Amino acid sequence: MAKPLPPPRPRVVSSGEEALLGDAVVLTQLDKAIGWARKYSIFPYPFATACCAMEYMSLSMSPYDIDRFGALLPRFTPRQADLIMVIGTVTMRQAPILKRVWEQTAEPKWVMAFGACASSGGFYDNYTTLPGIDLIIPVDVYVPGCPPRPEGVLDGLMALQRKIQRQPHTPPPPPA
Ligand code: SF4
């Protein structure tokens, strides 16, 4: 009986086109690659209701330049967005509208509570103000402040990007 062949030895290429290809090809897991792509291609839907919106506007200006994080282009329909930024006070009358916007947002989707009013109702302690949007929709990241500084919003955005990268993006394999 013939002896089994030994396993092939790895070939080291030190010159020519194949050597160049070795530097150009990156091997990774599909899940990590999708996570990387998703976290740098965020399309925010600004649900802006009050004064925090001024800070949101400054995020796209050159000193802060949110485009560095791949999250500049706002979409004004939830069907083309994946991040709902709730910016400002949400009243009880606006709450069903926010809930519907969240339901219409494409999957996968994330939510940022932008400022004290969206996170907790802020200093409004009355029957007309929703004391935190997490009473009606799930929130992924809270940005504190009244209003939050743009640096704080960028910090929250980076925290969300880390969360997106860690999430599973591909369905689990079927049971064997
Ligand atoms: S957190 Fe402050 S700045 Fe933002 S909407 Fe509320 S009151 Fe206005």
Short mmCIF file of C-alpha atoms and ligand atoms in Angstrom, two decimals:
data_model
loop_
_atom_site.label_atom_id
_atom_site.label_comp_id
_atom_site.label_asym_id
_atom_site.label_seq_id
_atom_site.Cartn_x
_atom_site.Cartn_y
_atom_site.Cartn_z
CA MET A 1 0.00 0.00 0.00
CA ALA A 2 1.32 3.45 -0.99
CA LYS A 3 2.40 5.78 1.77
CA PRO A 4 0.14 8.86 2.23
CA LEU A 5 1.56 12.05 0.81
CA PRO A 6 2.88 14.60 3.31
CA PRO A 7 0.86 17.84 3.61
CA PRO A 8 1.99 20.55 1.20
CA ARG A 9 4.45 23.04 2.61
CA PRO A 10 3.35 26.70 2.62
CA ARG A 11 4.85 28.55 -0.31
CA VAL A 12 6.59 31.81 0.55
CA VAL A 13 6.51 34.29 -2.33
CA SER A 14 9.02 37.08 -2.03
CA SER A 15 8.83 38.67 -5.47
CA GLY A 16 6.50 39.18 -8.42
CA GLU A 17 2.73 39.81 -8.59
CA GLU A 18 1.86 37.19 -6.00
CA ALA A 19 4.04 38.92 -3.42
CA LEU A 20 2.11 42.16 -4.07
CA LEU A 21 -1.21 40.32 -3.71
CA GLY A 22 -0.11 39.09 -0.30
CA ASP A 23 -0.14 42.67 0.98
CA ALA A 24 -3.39 43.59 -0.73
CA VAL A 25 -5.69 40.80 0.46
CA VAL A 26 -7.19 40.92 3.94
CA LEU A 27 -8.80 37.83 5.39
CA THR A 28 -11.49 38.35 8.02
CA GLN A 29 -14.79 36.93 9.25
CA LEU A 30 -17.95 37.96 7.38
CA ASP A 31 -19.58 39.10 10.60
CA LYS A 32 -16.71 41.45 11.43
CA ALA A 33 -16.61 42.84 7.90
CA ILE A 34 -20.36 43.61 7.92
CA GLY A 35 -20.05 45.18 11.37
CA TRP A 36 -17.17 47.37 10.16
CA ALA A 37 -19.17 48.47 7.09
CA ARG A 38 -22.33 49.18 9.07
CA LYS A 39 -20.67 51.22 11.78
CA TYR A 40 -19.08 53.55 9.20
CA SER A 41 -22.18 53.97 7.03
CA ILE A 42 -24.77 55.27 9.48
CA PHE A 43 -27.73 57.18 8.04
CA PRO A 44 -29.32 59.23 10.83
CA TYR A 45 -32.93 60.34 10.96
CA PRO A 46 -32.99 63.55 13.04
CA PHE A 47 -36.22 63.57 15.05
CA ALA A 48 -35.52 67.16 16.12
CA THR A 49 -38.10 68.90 18.25
CA ALA A 50 -36.38 71.58 20.32
CA CYS A 51 -33.24 73.54 21.19
CA CYS A 52 -30.85 70.55 21.08
CA ALA A 53 -31.24 70.74 17.29
CA MET A 54 -28.80 73.70 17.26
CA GLU A 55 -26.10 71.39 18.62
CA TYR A 56 -27.04 68.78 16.03
CA MET A 57 -26.46 71.33 13.27
CA SER A 58 -23.02 72.21 14.60
CA LEU A 59 -22.00 68.54 14.33
CA SER A 60 -21.78 68.80 10.55
CA MET A 61 -19.67 71.99 10.62
CA SER A 62 -15.96 71.81 10.04
CA PRO A 63 -14.81 71.99 13.73
CA TYR A 64 -16.62 68.71 14.48
CA ASP A 65 -17.22 67.20 11.03
CA ILE A 66 -19.39 64.18 11.84
CA ASP A 67 -18.65 62.95 8.30
CA ARG A 68 -15.32 61.62 9.69
CA PHE A 69 -17.42 58.95 11.39
CA GLY A 70 -19.47 58.10 8.30
CA ALA A 71 -22.67 59.54 9.76
CA LEU A 72 -23.18 62.87 8.02
CA LEU A 73 -26.03 62.41 5.58
CA PRO A 74 -29.40 62.81 7.33
CA ARG A 75 -32.32 60.97 5.79
CA PHE A 76 -35.75 62.45 6.25
CA THR A 77 -37.63 59.24 5.76
CA PRO A 78 -37.24 56.42 8.28
CA ARG A 79 -37.24 53.86 5.47
CA GLN A 80 -33.79 55.05 4.36
CA ALA A 81 -32.34 55.55 7.86
CA ASP A 82 -30.85 53.24 10.44
CA LEU A 83 -30.17 55.60 13.36
CA ILE A 84 -32.98 57.63 14.93
CA MET A 85 -31.51 60.61 16.73
CA VAL A 86 -34.19 61.93 19.08
CA ILE A 87 -33.09 65.51 19.55
CA GLY A 88 -35.02 67.52 22.11
CA THR A 89 -38.15 67.39 24.20
CA VAL A 90 -40.80 64.84 23.24
CA THR A 91 -44.32 65.68 24.34
CA MET A 92 -47.06 63.16 25.02
CA ARG A 93 -48.72 64.19 21.75
CA GLN A 94 -45.51 63.52 19.81
CA ALA A 95 -44.89 60.15 21.44
CA PRO A 96 -47.12 58.10 19.07
CA ILE A 97 -45.45 59.80 16.09
CA LEU A 98 -41.99 58.86 17.38
CA LYS A 99 -43.17 55.30 17.94
CA ARG A 100 -44.45 55.11 14.35
CA VAL A 101 -41.17 56.53 12.98
CA TRP A 102 -39.27 53.85 14.92
CA GLU A 103 -41.57 51.13 13.57
CA GLN A 104 -41.03 52.36 10.00
CA THR A 105 -37.24 52.53 10.28
CA ALA A 106 -35.36 49.90 8.33
CA GLU A 107 -33.67 47.01 10.16
CA PRO A 108 -31.10 46.92 11.62
CA LYS A 109 -31.80 50.14 13.48
CA TRP A 110 -30.46 52.00 16.47
CA VAL A 111 -31.67 54.89 18.62
CA MET A 112 -29.75 57.75 20.23
CA ALA A 113 -31.33 59.85 22.99
CA PHE A 114 -29.74 63.23 22.28
CA GLY A 115 -29.71 65.40 25.41
CA ALA A 116 -31.39 65.47 28.79
CA CYS A 117 -34.94 65.97 27.48
CA ALA A 118 -34.88 62.93 25.20
CA SER A 119 -33.13 60.82 27.85
CA SER A 120 -35.27 61.70 30.86
CA GLY A 121 -37.62 64.59 30.14
CA GLY A 122 -34.98 67.05 31.37
CA PHE A 123 -36.18 69.73 33.71
CA TYR A 124 -39.75 69.43 32.45
CA ASP A 125 -41.69 67.82 35.26
CA ASN A 126 -45.23 68.11 33.96
CA TYR A 127 -48.01 66.05 32.43
CA THR A 128 -47.29 67.12 28.83
CA THR A 129 -43.69 65.88 28.58
CA LEU A 130 -42.57 62.30 28.03
CA PRO A 131 -40.07 61.54 30.84
CA GLY A 132 -37.64 59.66 28.61
CA ILE A 133 -38.12 58.14 25.17
CA ASP A 134 -37.13 54.70 26.48
CA LEU A 135 -40.68 54.46 27.81
CA ILE A 136 -41.87 53.92 24.22
CA ILE A 137 -38.88 52.78 22.12
CA PRO A 138 -35.58 50.98 22.93
CA VAL A 139 -32.57 53.27 23.26
CA ASP A 140 -29.01 52.20 22.38
CA VAL A 141 -27.07 55.21 23.57
CA TYR A 142 -27.83 58.17 25.82
CA VAL A 143 -26.00 61.48 25.39
CA PRO A 144 -26.20 63.62 28.56
CA GLY A 145 -26.27 67.40 28.70
CA CYS A 146 -28.62 70.34 28.27
CA PRO A 147 -27.71 70.78 25.52
CA PRO A 148 -25.00 68.18 25.01
CA ARG A 149 -21.76 69.51 23.59
CA PRO A 150 -20.93 68.23 20.09
CA GLU A 151 -17.91 66.43 21.57
CA GLY A 152 -20.33 64.51 23.82
CA VAL A 153 -22.48 63.55 20.85
CA LEU A 154 -19.43 62.31 18.95
CA ASP A 155 -18.44 60.32 22.05
CA GLY A 156 -21.91 58.76 22.08
CA LEU A 157 -21.67 58.04 18.37
CA MET A 158 -18.35 56.24 18.86
CA ALA A 159 -19.87 54.21 21.70
CA LEU A 160 -22.69 53.22 19.34
CA GLN A 161 -20.17 52.26 16.65
CA ARG A 162 -18.40 49.97 19.13
CA LYS A 163 -21.78 48.41 19.95
CA ILE A 164 -22.58 47.90 16.25
CA GLN A 165 -19.20 46.25 15.68
CA ARG A 166 -19.81 43.78 18.54
CA GLN A 167 -23.33 42.82 17.39
CA PRO A 168 -23.92 39.65 15.36
CA HIS A 169 -24.73 40.57 11.75
CA THR A 170 -25.12 37.18 10.13
CA PRO A 171 -27.70 34.55 11.09
CA PRO A 172 -26.35 31.66 13.17
CA PRO A 173 -25.61 28.45 11.21
CA PRO A 174 -28.47 25.93 11.12
CA PRO A 175 -28.22 23.10 13.65
CA ALA A 176 -26.35 20.09 12.27
S1 SF4 B 1 -31.93 69.06 26.78
FE1 SF4 B 1 -31.83 71.31 27.08
S2 SF4 B 1 -31.16 72.09 25.10
FE2 SF4 B 1 -31.90 70.00 24.74
S3 SF4 B 1 -34.06 70.21 24.16
FE3 SF4 B 1 -33.99 69.91 26.39
S4 SF4 B 1 -33.99 71.99 27.23
FE4 SF4 B 1 -33.41 72.17 25.06
#
